[in-house]
């Protein structure tokens, strides 16, 4: 624009104007002066409206005729008919449109900066735009409604978008519009690809919890079938002895089960679909069908084993089955460690997902072998004492209801799988929380970080007050120059680096806390000297190969030089957590002695329980510097775009690792995966308690008879209840402790295989860290719940059953 009265950043570079028509733009702005532009008239300036911020910064008024030079013999002019205000600068409507809502600052290479803005014209002026401009394009923006998008249709949606970009649909669109130069572009394929990869990775991780709950449910159903068969064994043998065929008896048992199982399954499926409606009901229906079939067929299948012909090698069947299970577990763990679980884009592998469950089953079977020996040995030790209750209870715990030395492993297996699944899930979620917090602290540079724009520095009074805030463990002001140059050996060996100036002791403590670029602060202990005296410095690893004999020189963006000497090499540093970027760290004291400008901080880092709102309030009170000149125009343009936050000017930022971690945790995909873990935990616990209660109920008749006989021999009621508890609780506690140990072992064996980046929300890598606290709490809770179930069953049913047994001869 060649109007001499318009404001310019550079006397030789005038502001630049673009004209645009946006359908529906009047719904997103408010006219504050003049009128909306009308249709173009031949020979007259083209009517347009400009934003208020552009009018204020450039000096445009309603009625001004803008001179944009000539296009051939035609003079390009436009007239300002109205000035509008953008209702919401952050509205997505303004994305990727240049500068229709505010002026844009364009930076030249040699200080020839200029302002550019966009005027909006009427839709009837489109033909005039073709003659007015130098580069005219028609464009259409198609908004996407995300509501119909579903995670299970990501691949189908991506294929449809690909056809629209370069495929049959694109050809049809070109033919329909008659525009051979029509180009379709979209970021949707990349977004959908990333979403599909993250969805598959999260599915693999979140399936572990439900898999454990399903394993416990299968064990409980099998246990119910075993207990029902044992209870009705005499009846079934009698039916066979009286001429009942095998098929007829099994059909009768199948019919009996169908009477109870099918209505319960139908009611459960209906409740699931009503309470948790979802368009993706196929997997839920398949799981419900599998559960129904297992519940329906388990009892007849177990009963069929009663009449199976005994085999001479029958005693080897259990060891062979256990060895086969052990081999499958070893293969699953080895494959999981080799291929990994939860990698972005990796599909769900049932073998890898079931690895924790296989470890739990293997551990349960191993514990079932060891437990009777342990309880028997413990009973022998207790039997040396004078009391009878402990010895009798432990002796009965080491046998099943029939008195055999090997009790059923199913109750123990159910409780152990539940404990393992819950403890392993808690370990995963704890690792996710720690990984998310660590990623947030690394990205922030500490627990709280302050950065200011290039034109400002942080005053000393702010640094002192911020360092004295409650909860601050270590803090330091830093100066960061991102446009410095490192000069190595050779005349053409220049590398763009980031120079970090910090107080060594505090900065080393921050690096140690974050686990990023730790170093000994004594290495940066410099000595006083002049500008030519080298300063000790830490160099990034990629600069190590370029270091040569002599003192390396760092050229600052202010055209000054700082000679350094190599004090150490680190892979990363808190102020610049990206290890791929080269950097140099120097101590603030010696550096400020050489160049006083390096003593003025442009940032602040702190670790500890620091409240970021107090830091922001302190920064608003003591740390804001008002810009001047071109920096002021940059700040005004950024403020017009709504880039300021928390009452701070644009480019003044206070980052908090706690807030950033909360932002990462707000991802719905992560929340859904976490909820699946926690939903699976009570489900597993409920099934485990049910397994314990079923075992107690099955053993109740035999236990009641023993207690009744002991009652006639002088056993007091309180001692009878204690005997029941001593019999039932050891197996429960042993199973809970074994499940906790297996959960820790699973975390140790599979820790290197799990990639939790999808659940963390940032690159976490193999971050499954085994730890005792996440396992102890759910293990203790599950053991407590199971023990409470045992105690309640004993208190409710124990006395009544004993009394009934003692009155067996009464009429």
JSON list of C-alpha atoms in Angstrom, two decimals, residues 30-36 48-50 52 55 60-63 80-85:
[
{"chain": "A", "resi": 30, "resn": "UNK", "atom": "CA", "xyz": [-19.13, -7.29, 14.91]},
{"chain": "A", "resi": 31, "resn": "UNK", "atom": "CA", "xyz": [-19.28, -4.14, 12.79]},
{"chain": "A", "resi": 32, "resn": "UNK", "atom": "CA", "xyz": [-18.23, -1.21, 14.97]},
{"chain": "A", "resi": 33, "resn": "UNK", "atom": "CA", "xyz": [-17.95, 1.59, 12.40]},
{"chain": "A", "resi": 34, "resn": "UNK", "atom": "CA", "xyz": [-19.18, 2.23, 8.86]},
{"chain": "A", "resi": 35, "resn": "UNK", "atom": "CA", "xyz": [-21.03, -0.37, 6.82]},
{"chain": "A", "resi": 36, "resn": "UNK", "atom": "CA", "xyz": [-20.39, -3.74, 5.24]},
{"chain": "A", "resi": 48, "resn": "UNK", "atom": "CA", "xyz": [-13.70, -3.67, 1.73]},
{"chain": "A", "resi": 49, "resn": "UNK", "atom": "CA", "xyz": [-13.83, -3.91, 5.53]},
{"chain": "A", "resi": 50, "resn": "UNK", "atom": "CA", "xyz": [-10.79, -4.17, 7.79]},
{"chain": "A", "resi": 52, "resn": "UNK", "atom": "CA", "xyz": [-10.07, -2.73, 14.18]},
{"chain": "A", "resi": 55, "resn": "UNK", "atom": "CA", "xyz": [-6.96, 0.06, 11.44]},
{"chain": "A", "resi": 60, "resn": "UNK", "atom": "CA", "xyz": [-6.73, 3.35, 8.48]},
{"chain": "A", "resi": 61, "resn": "UNK", "atom": "CA", "xyz": [-10.08, 5.13, 8.73]},
{"chain": "A", "resi": 62, "resn": "UNK", "atom": "CA", "xyz": [-13.46, 4.61, 7.14]},
{"chain": "A", "resi": 63, "resn": "UNK", "atom": "CA", "xyz": [-13.52, 6.25, 3.72]},
{"chain": "A", "resi": 80, "resn": "UNK", "atom": "CA", "xyz": [-12.60, 1.14, 3.41]},
{"chain": "A", "resi": 81, "resn": "UNK", "atom": "CA", "xyz": [-16.36, 1.06, 4.05]},
{"chain": "A", "resi": 82, "resn": "UNK", "atom": "CA", "xyz": [-16.35, -0.48, 7.52]},
{"chain": "A", "resi": 83, "resn": "UNK", "atom": "CA", "xyz": [-14.28, -1.54, 10.49]},
{"chain": "A", "resi": 84, "resn": "UNK", "atom": "CA", "xyz": [-15.13, -4.70, 12.42]},
{"chain": "A", "resi": 85, "resn": "UNK", "atom": "CA", "xyz": [-14.09, -6.41, 15.63]}
]
